[in-house]
Coordinates of N, CA, C and O in Angstrom, one line a residue:
M1 N 134.2 84.2 -67.1 CA 135.3 84.6 -67.8 C 137.2 84.3 -66.8 O 137.2 84.3 -65.6
T2 N 137.8 83.3 -67.8 CA 139.0 83.5 -67.3 C 139.9 84.6 -67.4 O 139.2 86.0 -67.0
E3 N 141.0 84.5 -66.4 CA 142.1 86.0 -66.4 C 142.2 86.1 -67.3 O 142.5 87.3 -67.5
A4 N 142.9 85.0 -68.7 CA 143.3 86.2 -69.3 C 142.3 86.4 -70.5 O 143.0 87.7 -71.7
E5 N 140.8 86.4 -70.6 CA 140.0 86.6 -71.1 C 139.5 88.2 -70.8 O 139.3 89.0 -71.7
H6 N 139.8 88.6 -69.4 CA 139.7 89.8 -68.7 C 140.4 90.7 -69.6 O 141.1 91.7 -69.0
G7 N 142.0 89.9 -69.2 CA 143.2 90.6 -69.9 C 144.1 90.5 -68.3 O 145.4 91.5 -68.3
I8 N 143.7 90.2 -67.2 CA 144.5 90.2 -66.4 C 145.3 88.7 -66.0 O 145.7 87.9 -66.8
G9 N 146.3 89.0 -66.2 CA 147.6 88.4 -65.6 C 148.2 88.3 -66.7 O 149.1 87.2 -67.0
T10 N 148.6 89.3 -68.3 CA 148.4 88.7 -69.6 C 149.7 89.6 -69.7 O 149.5 91.3 -68.8
P11 N 150.7 90.0 -70.1 CA 151.7 90.7 -70.5 C 150.9 91.9 -71.6 O 149.9 92.0 -72.4
D12 N 152.2 93.1 -70.8 CA 152.4 94.1 -71.8 C 151.8 94.4 -73.1 O 153.5 94.1 -73.0
V13 N 152.0 95.1 -73.9 CA 152.4 95.7 -75.1 C 152.7 96.3 -75.8 O 151.7 97.5 -74.8
D14 N 153.9 96.8 -76.2 CA 154.4 98.2 -76.5 C 153.8 99.0 -77.7 O 153.5 98.1 -78.3
D15 N 153.0 99.8 -77.1 CA 152.2 100.6 -78.2 C 154.0 101.3 -79.2 O 152.7 102.5 -80.1
G16 N 155.3 101.5 -78.9 CA 155.6 102.4 -80.2 C 155.7 103.4 -79.8 O 156.8 103.7 -80.2
A17 N 154.9 103.4 -78.2 CA 155.6 105.0 -78.0 C 155.9 104.9 -76.8 O 156.3 105.9 -75.6
G18 N 157.0 103.7 -76.5 CA 157.9 103.1 -75.3 C 156.6 102.8 -73.8 O 156.7 102.2 -72.8
A19 N 155.1 103.7 -74.4 CA 154.3 102.5 -73.0 C 154.2 101.9 -73.1 O 152.9 101.3 -74.5
P20 N 153.8 100.4 -72.1 CA 153.0 99.4 -72.1 C 150.9 99.4 -72.6 O 151.2 101.1 -72.4
A21 N 150.6 98.8 -73.6 CA 149.4 99.2 -73.8 C 148.8 98.0 -73.0 O 149.5 96.5 -72.7
E22 N 147.6 97.8 -72.6 CA 146.8 96.9 -72.3 C 146.4 96.2 -73.4 O 146.3 96.4 -74.6
R23 N 146.6 94.7 -73.4 CA 146.4 93.7 -74.2 C 144.3 93.5 -73.9 O 144.4 94.3 -73.4
P24 N 144.1 93.4 -75.2 CA 142.8 93.5 -75.6 C 141.8 92.6 -74.8 O 142.6 92.0 -74.5
R25 N 140.8 92.6 -74.3 CA 140.2 92.2 -73.5 C 138.3 91.9 -74.7 O 139.2 92.3 -76.0
G26 N 138.4 89.6 -73.9 CA 137.5 89.9 -74.1 C 138.2 88.3 -75.0 O 138.5 88.3 -75.3
R27 N 136.7 87.9 -76.0 CA 137.1 86.4 -76.1 C 138.1 86.7 -77.4 O 137.0 87.5 -78.4
R28 N 138.0 85.8 -78.4 CA 138.8 85.9 -79.7 C 137.8 86.0 -81.1 O 136.2 85.0 -81.3
R29 N 138.1 86.4 -82.1 CA 137.1 86.3 -82.5 C 137.2 85.6 -83.7 O 136.2 85.9 -85.1
V30 N 137.3 84.2 -83.2 CA 137.3 83.0 -84.7 C 135.8 83.0 -85.1 O 135.5 82.8 -86.3
V31 N 134.9 83.4 -83.8 CA 133.9 82.5 -84.3 C 133.3 83.9 -85.7 O 132.5 83.0 -86.6
A32 N 133.6 85.2 -85.6 CA 133.2 85.7 -85.9 C 133.7 85.9 -88.1 O 133.3 86.2 -89.4
L33 N 135.5 85.8 -87.2 CA 136.0 85.0 -88.7 C 135.4 84.0 -89.9 O 134.9 84.0 -90.7
M34 N 135.2 82.7 -89.0 CA 134.4 81.8 -89.6 C 133.0 81.5 -89.8 O 133.1 81.5 -91.0
A35 N 132.3 82.4 -89.6 CA 131.1 83.0 -90.1 C 131.0 83.2 -91.0 O 130.3 84.0 -91.9
V36 N 131.5 85.2 -91.0 CA 132.3 85.7 -92.6 C 131.9 85.1 -93.5 O 132.4 84.6 -95.0
A37 N 133.1 84.2 -92.9 CA 134.0 82.6 -94.7 C 133.2 81.8 -94.9 O 133.1 81.8 -95.8
I38 N 132.1 81.1 -93.6 CA 131.6 80.4 -94.1 C 130.1 81.0 -95.2 O 129.8 80.5 -96.4
V39 N 129.9 82.9 -94.5 CA 128.5 82.7 -95.4 C 129.6 83.6 -97.5 O 128.7 83.2 -98.1
A40 N 130.5 83.1 -97.2 CA 131.7 83.9 -97.9 C 131.9 83.2 -98.9 O 131.2 83.2 -100.1
Y41 N 132.1 81.8 -99.1 CA 132.0 81.2 -99.5 C 130.8 80.1 -100.3 O 130.9 79.1 -101.2
L42 N 130.1 80.3 -98.9 CA 128.8 80.0 -99.6 C 127.5 80.6 -100.8 O 127.3 79.7 -101.6
L43 N 127.7 81.9 -100.5 CA 127.2 82.6 -101.6 C 127.7 82.6 -103.4 O 127.4 82.0 -104.0
D44 N 129.3 82.0 -102.4 CA 130.0 81.5 -104.3 C 129.7 80.5 -105.2 O 129.1 80.5 -105.9
L45 N 130.2 79.5 -104.2 CA 129.6 78.3 -104.2 C 128.5 77.9 -104.1 O 128.3 77.4 -106.4
G46 N 127.2 79.0 -104.2 CA 125.9 78.9 -105.0 C 126.0 80.0 -106.2 O 125.2 79.0 -107.3
S47 N 126.1 80.6 -106.5 CA 126.4 81.1 -107.7 C 127.0 80.8 -108.3 O 126.5 80.7 -109.8
K48 N 127.8 80.4 -108.2 CA 128.8 79.4 -109.4 C 127.8 78.2 -109.6 O 128.0 77.8 -110.7
M49 N 127.3 77.5 -108.9 CA 126.8 76.3 -109.3 C 125.6 76.6 -110.3 O 124.9 75.7 -111.3
L50 N 124.6 77.9 -109.3 CA 123.6 78.4 -110.7 C 124.0 78.5 -111.7 O 123.1 78.8 -112.9
V51 N 125.0 79.0 -111.6 CA 125.9 79.9 -112.9 C 126.3 78.6 -114.4 O 126.1 78.3 -115.8
V52 N 127.2 78.4 -113.4 CA 127.4 76.5 -114.3 C 125.3 76.3 -115.1 O 125.9 75.3 -115.6
A53 N 124.2 75.5 -114.4 CA 123.7 75.0 -114.9 C 122.1 76.6 -115.1 O 121.8 75.4 -116.4
K54 N 122.0 77.2 -115.2 CA 121.6 78.5 -116.0 C 122.0 78.8 -117.1 O 121.8 79.4 -117.9
L55 N 122.7 79.0 -116.9 CA 124.0 80.5 -117.2 C 125.8 80.2 -119.1 O 125.2 80.3 -119.6
E56 N 125.4 78.8 -118.6 CA 127.0 78.6 -119.4 C 126.2 77.8 -120.7 O 124.9 77.3 -120.2
H57 N 127.1 78.0 -122.0 CA 126.8 77.6 -122.9 C 124.8 78.8 -123.0 O 124.0 78.1 -124.0
H58 N 124.3 79.0 -122.6 CA 123.5 80.3 -122.6 C 124.6 82.2 -123.1 O 124.9 82.2 -122.3
D59 N 123.3 82.5 -123.5 CA 123.9 84.0 -123.8 C 123.8 84.8 -122.9 O 122.8 84.2 -121.7
P60 N 124.3 85.7 -122.7 CA 125.0 86.8 -121.5 C 123.0 87.2 -120.6 O 122.6 87.4 -121.8
I61 N 123.5 87.9 -119.7 CA 122.0 88.0 -118.9 C 122.5 89.6 -118.6 O 123.3 89.9 -117.8
V62 N 122.2 90.4 -119.5 CA 121.9 91.8 -119.1 C 121.7 92.6 -118.0 O 120.5 91.6 -118.1
V63 N 122.2 92.7 -117.5 CA 121.7 93.8 -115.7 C 121.4 94.8 -116.3 O 119.5 95.1 -115.8
I64 N 122.6 95.8 -116.4 CA 122.3 97.1 -116.8 C 122.5 97.1 -118.1 O 124.2 97.5 -118.7
D65 N 121.4 97.9 -118.8 CA 122.9 97.7 -120.4 C 123.7 98.9 -121.2 O 123.9 99.9 -120.8
G66 N 125.1 98.5 -120.9 CA 125.3 99.0 -121.6 C 126.6 98.8 -120.4 O 128.2 99.7 -120.2
L67 N 126.4 98.0 -118.9 CA 127.4 98.4 -117.8 C 127.6 96.7 -117.0 O 128.8 97.4 -117.1
L68 N 126.2 96.4 -116.6 CA 126.6 95.2 -116.8 C 125.5 93.9 -117.2 O 125.0 93.7 -117.5
K69 N 126.3 92.6 -117.1 CA 126.6 91.9 -117.6 C 126.9 90.5 -116.7 O 127.2 90.5 -116.6
F70 N 125.6 89.4 -117.3 CA 126.2 88.0 -116.3 C 127.0 87.0 -117.7 O 125.9 87.1 -118.7
E71 N 127.6 86.5 -116.9 CA 128.2 86.1 -118.5 C 128.6 84.8 -118.1 O 130.0 85.1 -117.9
A72 N 128.9 83.2 -118.0 CA 129.8 82.4 -117.8 C 130.9 82.3 -118.2 O 131.0 83.0 -119.5
V73 N 132.1 82.8 -117.8 CA 133.2 82.4 -118.7 C 134.5 81.0 -117.2 O 134.6 81.4 -116.3
R74 N 134.9 80.6 -117.7 CA 135.9 79.3 -117.2 C 137.4 80.3 -116.8 O 137.5 80.7 -118.5
N75 N 137.6 80.6 -115.9 CA 139.4 81.0 -115.8 C 140.6 80.2 -115.1 O 140.6 80.7 -114.1
P76 N 141.3 80.0 -116.5 CA 142.3 79.3 -115.9 C 143.6 80.4 -114.6 O 143.8 79.3 -114.1
G77 N 143.4 81.2 -115.7 CA 144.1 82.7 -114.4 C 144.1 82.8 -113.5 O 143.1 82.2 -113.2
A78 N 144.8 83.9 -112.7 CA 143.8 84.7 -112.2 C 143.2 86.4 -112.7 O 142.8 85.9 -113.5
A79 N 143.7 87.3 -111.3 CA 142.5 88.4 -112.3 C 142.4 88.5 -113.7 O 144.6 89.0 -114.2
F80 N 142.1 89.2 -114.7 CA 142.5 89.3 -116.4 C 142.8 88.2 -116.8 O 143.7 89.4 -117.8
G81 N 142.6 87.3 -115.6 CA 143.0 86.0 -117.3 C 144.1 86.1 -118.0 O 144.6 85.2 -117.8
I82 N 145.4 86.5 -116.4 CA 146.7 87.0 -116.1 C 147.1 85.3 -116.2 O 146.3 84.3 -114.6
G83 N 148.3 84.8 -116.7 CA 148.8 84.2 -115.7 C 148.1 82.1 -115.8 O 148.3 81.7 -114.9
E84 N 147.4 81.9 -117.0 CA 146.4 80.7 -117.2 C 147.2 79.7 -117.5 O 147.5 78.3 -117.3
A85 N 149.4 79.4 -117.4 CA 150.0 78.6 -117.7 C 150.3 78.5 -116.6 O 150.6 77.3 -115.8
F86 N 149.4 79.0 -114.5 CA 150.1 79.2 -114.1 C 149.1 78.5 -113.1 O 148.4 79.0 -111.6
T87 N 148.6 78.0 -113.3 CA 146.9 77.4 -112.8 C 147.0 76.3 -110.8 O 146.9 76.7 -110.1
V88 N 148.3 75.8 -111.3 CA 148.5 75.7 -109.8 C 149.7 75.9 -108.5 O 149.4 75.3 -108.0
V89 N 150.6 76.7 -110.0 CA 150.6 78.5 -108.8 C 149.8 78.8 -108.3 O 149.9 79.5 -106.6
F90 N 148.7 79.2 -108.4 CA 147.5 79.8 -108.0 C 146.8 79.4 -107.0 O 146.8 79.7 -105.7
T91 N 146.6 77.4 -107.2 CA 146.3 76.3 -106.0 C 147.0 76.6 -104.9 O 146.7 76.9 -104.2
V92 N 148.9 76.6 -105.7 CA 149.3 76.1 -103.9 C 149.5 77.8 -103.2 O 149.0 77.2 -101.5
I93 N 148.5 79.1 -103.5 CA 149.1 79.9 -103.5 C 147.8 80.4 -102.2 O 147.8 80.6 -101.3
A94 N 146.7 80.1 -102.7 CA 145.3 79.9 -102.0 C 145.5 78.7 -101.1 O 145.2 79.4 -99.8
A95 N 146.1 78.2 -100.3 CA 145.8 77.2 -99.7 C 147.2 78.1 -98.6 O 147.2 77.5 -97.2
V96 N 148.1 78.3 -99.3 CA 148.9 79.7 -97.5 C 148.7 79.8 -97.4 O 147.7 80.6 -96.2
V97 N 147.8 81.1 -98.8 CA 146.7 82.3 -97.5 C 146.0 81.7 -97.3 O 146.0 81.4 -95.5
I98 N 144.9 80.4 -97.3 CA 144.0 79.4 -95.6 C 144.8 79.4 -94.4 O 144.5 79.3 -94.3
V99 N 146.5 78.7 -94.8 CA 146.8 78.1 -93.7 C 147.5 79.5 -92.5 O 147.4 79.7 -91.4
V100 N 147.4 79.9 -93.2 CA 148.0 81.4 -93.1 C 147.6 82.2 -92.0 O 147.2 83.3 -91.1
I101 N 145.7 82.3 -92.9 CA 144.7 82.9 -92.2 C 144.5 81.9 -90.8 O 144.0 82.4 -89.6
V102 N 144.5 80.7 -90.8 CA 144.1 79.9 -89.9 C 145.2 79.8 -88.5 O 144.9 79.8 -88.2
R103 N 146.6 79.6 -88.8 CA 147.3 80.2 -88.2 C 147.4 81.7 -87.3 O 147.6 81.6 -86.0
L104 N 146.2 82.7 -88.3 CA 146.1 83.9 -87.3 C 145.8 84.2 -87.1 O 145.0 85.1 -85.5
A105 N 144.7 83.6 -86.8 CA 143.4 82.9 -86.0 C 143.1 83.7 -84.1 O 142.9 83.4 -83.0
R106 N 144.8 82.4 -83.9 CA 144.9 82.3 -82.6 C 144.9 83.2 -82.5 O 144.6 83.7 -80.9
K107 N 145.5 84.3 -83.1 CA 146.3 85.6 -81.8 C 145.0 86.5 -82.7 O 145.1 88.4 -82.2
L108 N 143.8 86.4 -82.7 CA 142.7 87.8 -82.9 C 141.9 87.6 -82.2 O 141.2 87.0 -81.9
Y109 N 142.2 89.7 -81.9 CA 141.2 89.7 -81.0 C 140.1 90.5 -81.7 O 139.5 91.3 -81.0
S110 N 140.4 91.2 -82.9 CA 140.1 92.8 -83.5 C 138.8 91.9 -84.2 O 138.4 91.4 -85.6
L111 N 137.8 92.6 -84.3 CA 136.2 92.4 -84.4 C 136.4 92.7 -86.8 O 136.2 91.7 -87.0
P112 N 136.6 93.8 -87.2 CA 137.3 94.0 -88.2 C 138.4 93.5 -88.5 O 138.3 93.3 -90.5
W113 N 139.4 93.1 -88.0 CA 139.5 92.2 -89.0 C 140.0 90.7 -89.4 O 139.8 90.4 -90.4
A114 N 138.9 90.2 -87.5 CA 138.4 88.6 -88.2 C 137.4 88.9 -89.9 O 137.4 88.5 -91.1
I115 N 136.4 90.1 -89.7 CA 135.9 90.5 -91.1 C 136.2 90.7 -91.8 O 136.5 89.4 -93.0
A116 N 137.6 91.0 -92.4 CA 138.4 91.4 -93.1 C 138.5 89.7 -93.6 O 139.9 89.4 -94.7
L117 N 139.8 88.9 -92.7 CA 140.5 87.7 -92.7 C 139.0 86.8 -93.1 O 139.7 85.7 -94.0
G118 N 138.1 86.8 -92.6 CA 137.1 85.7 -92.7 C 136.5 86.4 -94.5 O 135.7 84.9 -95.5
L119 N 136.5 87.5 -94.8 CA 136.3 87.2 -96.0 C 137.5 87.1 -97.1 O 137.5 85.8 -97.6
L120 N 138.4 87.1 -96.7 CA 140.0 86.6 -97.6 C 139.6 85.3 -97.4 O 139.9 84.8 -98.6
L121 N 138.8 84.6 -96.4 CA 139.5 83.2 -96.1 C 138.0 83.4 -97.5 O 138.5 81.3 -97.8
G122 N 136.9 82.9 -97.2 CA 136.1 82.6 -97.7 C 136.1 82.7 -99.2 O 135.3 81.9 -100.0
G123 N 136.9 83.5 -99.9 CA 136.4 83.7 -101.0 C 137.8 82.9 -101.9 O 137.5 82.5 -102.5
A124 N 139.5 82.2 -101.5 CA 140.3 81.8 -100.9 C 139.7 80.5 -100.8 O 140.2 79.7 -102.0
L125 N 139.0 79.7 -100.0 CA 138.5 78.4 -100.2 C 137.8 78.4 -101.5 O 137.3 78.0 -102.2
G126 N 136.5 80.0 -101.5 CA 135.6 79.4 -102.5 C 136.9 79.1 -104.5 O 136.1 78.7 -105.2
N127 N 137.7 79.8 -104.6 CA 138.3 79.8 -105.9 C 139.7 78.7 -105.4 O 139.5 77.9 -106.8
L128 N 139.5 78.3 -104.3 CA 140.5 77.3 -104.1 C 139.4 75.2 -104.2 O 140.2 74.8 -105.1
T129 N 138.7 75.6 -103.9 CA 137.5 74.5 -104.7 C 137.2 74.6 -106.0 O 136.8 73.5 -106.4
D130 N 137.1 75.9 -107.0 CA 136.9 76.0 -108.1 C 138.8 75.0 -108.8 O 138.5 74.1 -110.1
R131 N 139.1 74.8 -107.6 CA 140.6 74.7 -108.8 C 140.9 73.9 -108.8 O 141.6 72.9 -109.2
I132 N 140.5 73.6 -107.3 CA 140.4 71.4 -107.1 C 139.5 70.5 -107.6 O 140.1 69.5 -108.4
F133 N 138.7 71.1 -107.6 CA 137.1 70.1 -108.4 C 136.5 70.7 -109.6 O 136.1 68.7 -110.4
R134 N 137.2 71.6 -110.5 CA 136.5 71.8 -111.5 C 137.7 71.4 -112.9 O 138.6 71.0 -113.1
A135 N 136.3 71.3 -113.9 CA 138.3 70.9 -115.3 C 138.5 72.0 -115.9 O 138.6 72.8 -115.2
P136 N 139.9 71.4 -116.6 CA 140.5 69.9 -115.7 C 141.0 68.8 -115.2 O 141.2 68.2 -116.3
G137 N 141.1 69.1 -114.2 CA 142.1 68.8 -113.7 C 141.8 68.6 -112.4 O 141.6 70.4 -112.0
V138 N 142.1 68.2 -110.8 CA 142.8 68.4 -109.7 C 143.8 69.1 -109.9 O 144.8 69.3 -110.1
F139 N 144.5 70.5 -109.5 CA 145.2 71.5 -109.2 C 144.8 72.0 -110.4 O 146.2 73.5 -110.1
E140 N 144.5 72.0 -110.6 CA 144.0 72.6 -113.2 C 143.2 73.7 -113.2 O 143.4 74.2 -114.7
G141 N 142.0 73.2 -111.9 CA 140.2 74.1 -112.8 C 140.6 75.2 -112.0 O 140.9 76.5 -112.2
A142 N 140.1 75.3 -114.0 CA 139.5 76.5 -114.1 C 138.5 78.1 -113.1 O 137.0 76.9 -113.7
V143 N 138.1 78.4 -113.0 CA 137.3 79.5 -111.5 C 136.8 79.7 -112.8 O 136.6 80.3 -114.3
V144 N 135.4 79.5 -112.3 CA 133.8 80.4 -112.9 C 133.6 81.6 -112.9 O 133.4 82.0 -111.7
D145 N 133.8 82.3 -113.5 CA 133.4 84.0 -113.6 C 132.4 83.9 -114.2 O 132.0 83.7 -115.2
F146 N 131.6 85.6 -113.4 CA 130.7 85.7 -113.8 C 130.2 87.3 -114.3 O 128.8 87.6 -114.6
I147 N 130.7 87.4 -113.3 CA 129.5 88.9 -113.1 C 131.1 89.7 -114.5 O 132.4 89.9 -114.1
A148 N 129.9 90.0 -115.5 CA 131.2 91.4 -116.4 C 130.5 91.9 -116.5 O 129.9 93.2 -117.6
P149 N 131.3 93.8 -115.5 CA 131.8 95.2 -116.1 C 131.5 95.1 -117.3 O 132.5 94.8 -117.4
A150 N 131.2 95.9 -117.7 CA 131.3 96.7 -119.1 C 133.0 97.7 -118.9 O 133.2 97.4 -118.0
H151 N 134.2 97.1 -119.6 CA 135.4 97.6 -119.9 C 136.1 97.1 -118.2 O 136.7 97.8 -118.0
F152 N 136.0 95.7 -117.7 CA 136.2 95.2 -116.7 C 136.7 94.0 -116.4 O 136.0 93.4 -118.0
A153 N 137.4 93.1 -116.2 CA 137.3 91.2 -116.1 C 136.8 90.5 -115.6 O 135.7 91.7 -115.3
V154 N 136.4 90.3 -116.3 CA 134.9 88.9 -115.5 C 135.3 88.7 -114.5 O 136.8 87.7 -113.9
F155 N 134.3 89.5 -113.0 CA 135.3 88.0 -112.5 C 133.9 87.3 -111.1 O 132.6 87.5 -111.4
N156 N 133.7 86.6 -110.1 CA 133.2 86.5 -109.6 C 132.2 86.6 -107.8 O 133.9 87.5 -107.2
L157 N 132.0 85.7 -107.0 CA 131.4 86.8 -105.3 C 133.1 86.0 -104.5 O 133.3 86.6 -103.8
A158 N 133.6 85.3 -104.8 CA 135.0 85.1 -104.3 C 136.3 86.1 -104.6 O 136.9 86.7 -104.1
D159 N 136.5 87.0 -105.8 CA 136.9 87.7 -106.2 C 136.3 88.6 -105.5 O 137.6 89.8 -105.0
S160 N 135.9 89.8 -105.6 CA 134.9 90.5 -104.7 C 135.1 89.7 -103.0 O 135.5 91.9 -103.4
A161 N 135.2 89.0 -102.5 CA 135.1 88.9 -100.7 C 136.4 89.1 -100.8 O 136.8 90.1 -99.5
I162 N 138.4 88.7 -101.6 CA 138.6 89.0 -101.2 C 139.4 90.5 -101.5 O 140.6 91.0 -100.6
V163 N 139.1 91.2 -102.8 CA 139.1 92.2 -102.5 C 139.0 93.3 -101.5 O 139.6 94.0 -101.2
C164 N 137.2 92.9 -101.0 CA 136.8 93.8 -100.6 C 137.8 93.6 -98.7 O 137.7 94.4 -98.2
G165 N 138.0 92.1 -97.8 CA 139.2 91.8 -97.1 C 140.9 92.7 -97.2 O 140.8 93.2 -97.0
G166 N 140.5 93.1 -98.5 CA 141.6 93.0 -98.7 C 141.9 94.1 -98.2 O 142.9 95.3 -98.0
F167 N 141.1 95.2 -99.2 CA 140.4 97.1 -98.8 C 140.4 97.0 -97.9 O 141.0 98.0 -97.0
L168 N 139.7 96.0 -96.1 CA 139.5 96.6 -95.5 C 141.3 96.5 -94.2 O 141.2 96.9 -94.1
I169 N 141.5 95.2 -95.0 CA 142.9 95.5 -94.2 C 144.0 96.5 -94.0 O 145.2 97.5 -93.8
V170 N 144.6 97.2 -95.5 CA 144.8 98.1 -95.3 C 144.3 99.4 -94.5 O 144.9 100.2 -94.6
I171 N 142.7 99.0 -95.1 CA 142.4 100.4 -94.3 C 142.6 100.6 -92.8 O 143.2 101.2 -92.0
L172 N 142.8 99.4 -91.8 CA 142.7 99.1 -91.0 C 144.3 99.0 -90.5 O 144.5 99.4 -89.5
S173 N 145.2 98.9 -92.0 CA 146.6 99.2 -91.0 C 146.8 100.3 -91.1 O 148.1 100.6 -90.6
F174 N 146.6 101.5 -92.6 CA 147.0 102.8 -91.8 C 146.1 103.6 -90.8 O 146.7 104.3 -90.7
K175 N 144.9 102.0 -90.2 CA 144.6 103.4 -90.0 C 145.5 102.8 -87.6 O 145.1 103.4 -86.5
G176 N 146.1 102.3 -87.8 CA 147.1 101.4 -86.9 C 146.6 100.4 -86.5 O 147.4 99.8 -85.2
L177 N 145.7 99.5 -86.3 CA 144.7 99.0 -85.6 C 145.6 96.6 -85.9 O 145.2 96.1 -87.1
D178 N 145.7 96.6 -84.8 CA 146.9 94.8 -85.5 C 145.4 94.1 -84.8 O 144.3 94.3 -84.2
P179 N 145.5 92.4 -85.5 CA 144.5 92.1 -85.4 C 144.9 90.7 -84.5 O 143.4 90.6 -83.8
D180 N 145.9 91.9 -83.7 CA 145.6 91.3 -82.0 C 144.0 92.0 -80.7 O 144.3 92.2 -79.9
G181 N 144.6 93.3 -81.4 CA 143.5 94.0 -80.6 C 144.1 95.6 -80.5 O 143.1 96.4 -80.3
T182 N 145.6 95.5 -80.8 CA 146.4 96.9 -80.4 C 146.4 97.9 -81.3 O 146.1 97.4 -82.3
V183 N 146.2 99.0 -80.8 CA 146.7 100.2 -81.6 C 148.1 100.7 -80.7 O 148.1 101.0 -80.9
H184 N 148.6 100.1 -82.8 CA 149.7 101.8 -82.9 C 150.2 102.7 -83.4 O 149.0 103.3 -84.6
K185 N 150.4 103.5 -83.1 CA 151.0 105.2 -83.6 C 152.4 104.8 -84.2 O 153.6 104.9 -84.2
D186 N 153.2 104.8 -85.5 CA 154.5 105.0 -86.7 C 154.5 106.0 -86.3 O 154.4 107.1 -86.6

């Protein structure tokens, strides 16, 4: 291992209380981020392919009577079908999120942050794939949604990954854990 991987010779980081804290030790968590992103993306892609092949243009499948069903829906908008006229904007936002996560990965030393960002990356890639490759056209494609709880919006596994990743980021932020592995107290 190099000195930098052991934290030797790296500058100290101020922990917010005026005292320097050691830089996090160990390898960057890029591999974990990528593994989580790939799994989330493949699960989303596979589920959407299955829904399009087996469920689209068919009756919904009732999973739990009155509570949950699987129903193929094409959503050109964002959550809850909001913003159907802004499909291109959502495509650009997803692309920007992906670029930001990839850039942040260079400074990533926290496994919980790697998992959270991996979920966001996999989900963003899943919905971006739909926006680029599905009808009605490039950058205007409608996302395939199919998980339909009663009295709630229809969503997909990419949406679930994004929400779980975002929720984890909120928790990590409240706990004071930074992506570089340092902990700050405000």
